[in-house]
Coordinates of C-alpha atoms in Angstrom, one line a residue:
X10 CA 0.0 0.0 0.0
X11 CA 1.1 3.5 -0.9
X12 CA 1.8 6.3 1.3
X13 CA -0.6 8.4 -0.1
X14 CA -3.2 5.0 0.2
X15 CA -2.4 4.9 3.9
X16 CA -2.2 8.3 5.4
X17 CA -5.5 9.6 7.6
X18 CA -7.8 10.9 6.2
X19 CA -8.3 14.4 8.0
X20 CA -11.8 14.7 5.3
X21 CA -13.5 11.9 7.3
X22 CA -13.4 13.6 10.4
X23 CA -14.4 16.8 8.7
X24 CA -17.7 15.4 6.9
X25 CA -18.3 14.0 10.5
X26 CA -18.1 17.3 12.1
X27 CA -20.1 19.3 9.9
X28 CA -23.0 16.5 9.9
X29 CA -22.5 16.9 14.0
X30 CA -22.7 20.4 13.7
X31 CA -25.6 20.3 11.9
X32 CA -26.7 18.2 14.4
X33 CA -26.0 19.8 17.7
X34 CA -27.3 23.0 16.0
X35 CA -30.8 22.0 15.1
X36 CA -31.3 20.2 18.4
X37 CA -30.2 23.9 20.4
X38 CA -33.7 25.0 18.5
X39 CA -35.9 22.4 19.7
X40 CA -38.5 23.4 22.7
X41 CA -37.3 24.8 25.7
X42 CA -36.9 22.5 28.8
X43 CA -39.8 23.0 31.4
X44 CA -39.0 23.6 35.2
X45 CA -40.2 23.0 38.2
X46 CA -38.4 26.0 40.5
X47 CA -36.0 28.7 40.4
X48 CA -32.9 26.2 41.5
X49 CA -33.7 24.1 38.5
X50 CA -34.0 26.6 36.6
X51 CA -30.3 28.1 37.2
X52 CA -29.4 24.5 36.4
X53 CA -30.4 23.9 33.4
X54 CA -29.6 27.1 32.0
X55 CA -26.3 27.2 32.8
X56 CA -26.2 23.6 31.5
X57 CA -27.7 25.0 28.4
X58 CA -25.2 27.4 28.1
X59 CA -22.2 25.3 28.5
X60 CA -23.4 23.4 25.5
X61 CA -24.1 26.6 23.8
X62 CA -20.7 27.7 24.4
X63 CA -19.1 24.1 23.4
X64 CA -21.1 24.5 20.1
X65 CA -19.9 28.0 19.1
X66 CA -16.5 27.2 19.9
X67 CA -16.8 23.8 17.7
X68 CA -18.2 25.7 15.0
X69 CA -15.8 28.1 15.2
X70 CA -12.9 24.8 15.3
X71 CA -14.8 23.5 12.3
X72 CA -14.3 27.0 10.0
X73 CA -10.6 26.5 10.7
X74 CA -10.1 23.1 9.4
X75 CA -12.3 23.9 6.4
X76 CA -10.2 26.7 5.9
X77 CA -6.7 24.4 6.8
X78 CA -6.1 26.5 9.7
X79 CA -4.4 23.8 12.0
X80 CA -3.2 24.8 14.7
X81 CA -5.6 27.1 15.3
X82 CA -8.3 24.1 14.7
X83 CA -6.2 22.9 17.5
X84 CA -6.4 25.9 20.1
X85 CA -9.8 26.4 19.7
X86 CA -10.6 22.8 20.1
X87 CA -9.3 23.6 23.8
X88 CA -12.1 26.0 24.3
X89 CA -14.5 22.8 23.7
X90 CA -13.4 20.8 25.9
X91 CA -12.8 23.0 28.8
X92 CA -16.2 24.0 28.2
X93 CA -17.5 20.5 28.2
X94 CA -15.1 19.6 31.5
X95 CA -17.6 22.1 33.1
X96 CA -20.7 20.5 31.7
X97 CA -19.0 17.0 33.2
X98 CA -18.3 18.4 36.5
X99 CA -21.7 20.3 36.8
X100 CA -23.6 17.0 36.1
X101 CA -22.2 15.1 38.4
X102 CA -22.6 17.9 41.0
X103 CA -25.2 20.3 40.8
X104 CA -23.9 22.2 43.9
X105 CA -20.5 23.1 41.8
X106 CA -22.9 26.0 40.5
X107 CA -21.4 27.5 43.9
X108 CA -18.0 27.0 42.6
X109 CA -18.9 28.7 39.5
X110 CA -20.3 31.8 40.9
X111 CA -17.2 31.8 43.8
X112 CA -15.1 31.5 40.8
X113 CA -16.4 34.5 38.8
X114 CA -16.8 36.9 41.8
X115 CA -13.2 36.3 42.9
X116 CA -12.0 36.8 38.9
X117 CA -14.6 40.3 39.2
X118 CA -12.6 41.2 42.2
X119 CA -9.2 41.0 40.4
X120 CA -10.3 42.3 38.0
X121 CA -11.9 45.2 39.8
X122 CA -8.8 46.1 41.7
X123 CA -6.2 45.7 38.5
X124 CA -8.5 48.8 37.0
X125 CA -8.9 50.7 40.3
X126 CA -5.3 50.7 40.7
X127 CA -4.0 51.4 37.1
X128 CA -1.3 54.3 36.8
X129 CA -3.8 55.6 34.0
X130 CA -7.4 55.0 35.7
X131 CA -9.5 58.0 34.1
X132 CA -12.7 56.8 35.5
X133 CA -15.8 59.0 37.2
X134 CA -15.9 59.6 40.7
X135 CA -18.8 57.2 40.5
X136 CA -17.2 54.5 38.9
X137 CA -14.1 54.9 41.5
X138 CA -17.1 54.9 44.4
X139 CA -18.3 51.6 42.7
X140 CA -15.0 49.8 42.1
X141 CA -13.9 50.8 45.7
X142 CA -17.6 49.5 47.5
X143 CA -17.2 46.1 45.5
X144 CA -13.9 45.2 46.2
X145 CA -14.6 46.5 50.0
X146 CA -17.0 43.2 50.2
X147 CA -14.1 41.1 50.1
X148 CA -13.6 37.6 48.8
X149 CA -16.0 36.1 51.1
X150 CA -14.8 33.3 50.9
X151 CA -14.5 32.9 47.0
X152 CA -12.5 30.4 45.6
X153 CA -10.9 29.9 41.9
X154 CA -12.1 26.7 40.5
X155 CA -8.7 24.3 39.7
X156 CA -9.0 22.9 35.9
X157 CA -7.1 20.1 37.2
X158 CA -10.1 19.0 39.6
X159 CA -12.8 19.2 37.2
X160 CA -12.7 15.5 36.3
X161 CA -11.4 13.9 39.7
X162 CA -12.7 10.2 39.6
X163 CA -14.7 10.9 36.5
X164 CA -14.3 8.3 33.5
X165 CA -13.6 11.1 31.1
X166 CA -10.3 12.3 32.7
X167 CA -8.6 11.7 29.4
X168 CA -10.1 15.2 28.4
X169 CA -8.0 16.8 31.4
X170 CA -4.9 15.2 29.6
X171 CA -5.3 16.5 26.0
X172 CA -6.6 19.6 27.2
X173 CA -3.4 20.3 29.3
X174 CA -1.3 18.7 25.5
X175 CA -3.5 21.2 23.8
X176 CA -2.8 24.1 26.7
X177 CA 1.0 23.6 25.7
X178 CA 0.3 25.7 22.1
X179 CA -3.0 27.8 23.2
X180 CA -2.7 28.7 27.2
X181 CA 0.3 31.8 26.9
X182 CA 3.0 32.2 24.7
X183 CA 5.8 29.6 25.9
X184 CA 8.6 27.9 24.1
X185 CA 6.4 24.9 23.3
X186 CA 4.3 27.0 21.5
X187 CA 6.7 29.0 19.9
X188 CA 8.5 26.1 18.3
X189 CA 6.3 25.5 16.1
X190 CA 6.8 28.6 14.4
X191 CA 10.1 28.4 14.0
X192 CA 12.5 25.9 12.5
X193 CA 16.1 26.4 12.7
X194 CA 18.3 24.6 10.3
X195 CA 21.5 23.8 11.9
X196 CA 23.7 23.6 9.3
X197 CA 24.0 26.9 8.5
X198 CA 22.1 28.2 11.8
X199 CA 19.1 30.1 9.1
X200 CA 15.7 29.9 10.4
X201 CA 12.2 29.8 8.7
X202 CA 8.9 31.1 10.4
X203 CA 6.0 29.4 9.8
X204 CA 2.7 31.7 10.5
X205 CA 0.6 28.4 10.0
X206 CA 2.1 25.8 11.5
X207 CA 0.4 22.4 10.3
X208 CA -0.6 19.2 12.9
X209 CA 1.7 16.0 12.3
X210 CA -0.7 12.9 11.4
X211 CA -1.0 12.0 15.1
X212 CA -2.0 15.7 16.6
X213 CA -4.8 15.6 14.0
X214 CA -6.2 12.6 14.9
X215 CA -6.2 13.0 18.6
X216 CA -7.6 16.6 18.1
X217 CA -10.2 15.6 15.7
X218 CA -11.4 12.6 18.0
X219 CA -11.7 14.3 21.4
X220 CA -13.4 17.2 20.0
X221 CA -15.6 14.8 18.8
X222 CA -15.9 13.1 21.8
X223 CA -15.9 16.0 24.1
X224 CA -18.9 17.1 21.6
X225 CA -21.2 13.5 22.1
X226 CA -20.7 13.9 25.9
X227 CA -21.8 17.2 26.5
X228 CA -25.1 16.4 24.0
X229 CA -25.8 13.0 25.8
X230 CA -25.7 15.5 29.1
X231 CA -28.0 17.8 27.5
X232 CA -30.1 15.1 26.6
X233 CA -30.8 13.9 29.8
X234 CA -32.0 17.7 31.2
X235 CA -34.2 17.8 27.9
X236 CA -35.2 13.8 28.3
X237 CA -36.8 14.4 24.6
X238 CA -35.3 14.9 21.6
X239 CA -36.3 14.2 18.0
X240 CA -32.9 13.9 17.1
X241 CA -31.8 10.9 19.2
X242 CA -31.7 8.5 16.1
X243 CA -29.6 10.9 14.4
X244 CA -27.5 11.4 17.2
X245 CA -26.8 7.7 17.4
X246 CA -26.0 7.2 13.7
X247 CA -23.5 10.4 14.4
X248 CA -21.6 8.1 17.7
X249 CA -21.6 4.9 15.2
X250 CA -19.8 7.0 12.5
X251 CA -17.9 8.5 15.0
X252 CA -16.3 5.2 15.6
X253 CA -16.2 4.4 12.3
X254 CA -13.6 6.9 11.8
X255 CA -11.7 6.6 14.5
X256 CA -11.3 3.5 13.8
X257 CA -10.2 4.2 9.9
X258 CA -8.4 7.0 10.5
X259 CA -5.9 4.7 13.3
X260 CA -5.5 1.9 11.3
X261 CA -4.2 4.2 8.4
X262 CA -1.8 6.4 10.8
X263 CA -0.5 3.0 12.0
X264 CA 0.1 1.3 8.6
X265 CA 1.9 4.6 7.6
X266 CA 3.8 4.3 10.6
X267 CA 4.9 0.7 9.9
X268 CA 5.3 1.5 6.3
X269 CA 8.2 4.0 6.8
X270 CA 10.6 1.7 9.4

């Protein structure tokens, strides 16, 4: 078999994200979820959201590969499944709401002093009153949420791993990050910047198959706050072609790999 015969197939995994898209999308636009109180009403809507936020993100990811944009198909993959890690943790513990709302009101009161006390703060007197009587109430308490906890004892930790891989190109500029970009050649110590870098066969695959996955837990999640969906058959054709490429798309990365030792 050639090289060109074995190499993965990066159009699979596209066709299998737009049909998702398509997907996720129309099932957003079905009727809205009924509740019974205010508590399960917070809930679900910021469970809604989370999936609303994994969507745009994926949609946004999908553009980029479209478009052969891969590392940045890459970074915003990230934003998925960070987003979906939420949805995760939030399922499995409705109280982690709390968390969220600590976690926002201690990021407002950073963010609140950095401004109050910048060199160059040209605000009213009644914005400098309002700054100064929110970050007088303190921290109360408020904790930042750890990424790293998100999926403690969960069977989806995996995501935690390729979203701290993924971290190493999208979370700050860093040396990991950077080398991609540019590509010394040693003989004569010249360099070449790349503006695009591309993915090597194995970076697309894993990227392509957790955003996938990240994607089909947070809608089975959402399903079960909806409990009805016209989609679901859809849905489960989607998971069964999800596999299907997987599985295609590893057996051609390893026959290329055995190919060329």
């Amino acid at each position: 078999m050639s090289d060109v015969e074995n190499t993965p197939r990066p159009e699979l995994w596209i066709e299998w994200l737009r049909d998702y898209v398509a997907a996720a999308t129309r099932f957003t636009e079905e009727d809205p979820v009924e509740v019974a109180s205010e508590e399960e009403r917070e809930l679900v809507a910021i469970k809604a959201a989370l999936y609303a936020r994994a969507l745009t993100l994926c949609q946004g990811a999908l553009l980029l590969i479209e478009n052969d944009r891969q590392l940045d198909f890459r970074v915003h993959t990230r934003g998925v499944i960070e987003a979906v890690m939420y949805l995760i943790a939030l399922d499995r513990d409705a109280a982690f709401v709390t968390k969220m709302k600590d976690d926002d009101y201690k990021s407002r009161q950073s963010r609140a002093g950095l401004h109050l006390n910048a060199k160059d703060f040209n605000g009213t007197a009644d914005v400098r009153q309002l700054l100064e009587d929110f970050l007088a109430q303190g921290l109360q308490g408020a904790k930042s949420i750890q990424v790293s906890t998100l999926l403690e004892g969960s069977q989806f930790d995996r995501l935690y791993r390729t979203y701290r891989d993924i971290s190493g190109d999208a979370a700050h500029v860093g040396i990991t990050s950077l080398n991609r970009h540019y590509v010394e050649n040693p003989a004569d110590q010249s360099a070449m910047l790349i503006v695009h870098p591309p993915l090597d066969d194995i970076e697309m695959h894993v990227t392509f198959a957790e955003l996938g996955i990240a994607m089909t837990i947070a809608t089975l999640i959402l399903m079960k706050v909806k409990a009805k969906t016209d989609l679901w058959d859809e849905f489960q054709a989607l998971l069964v072609g999800y596999r299907e490429v997987a599985r295609a798309n590893t057996t051609c990365r390893d026959e290329a790999e055995n190919d060329r030792r």
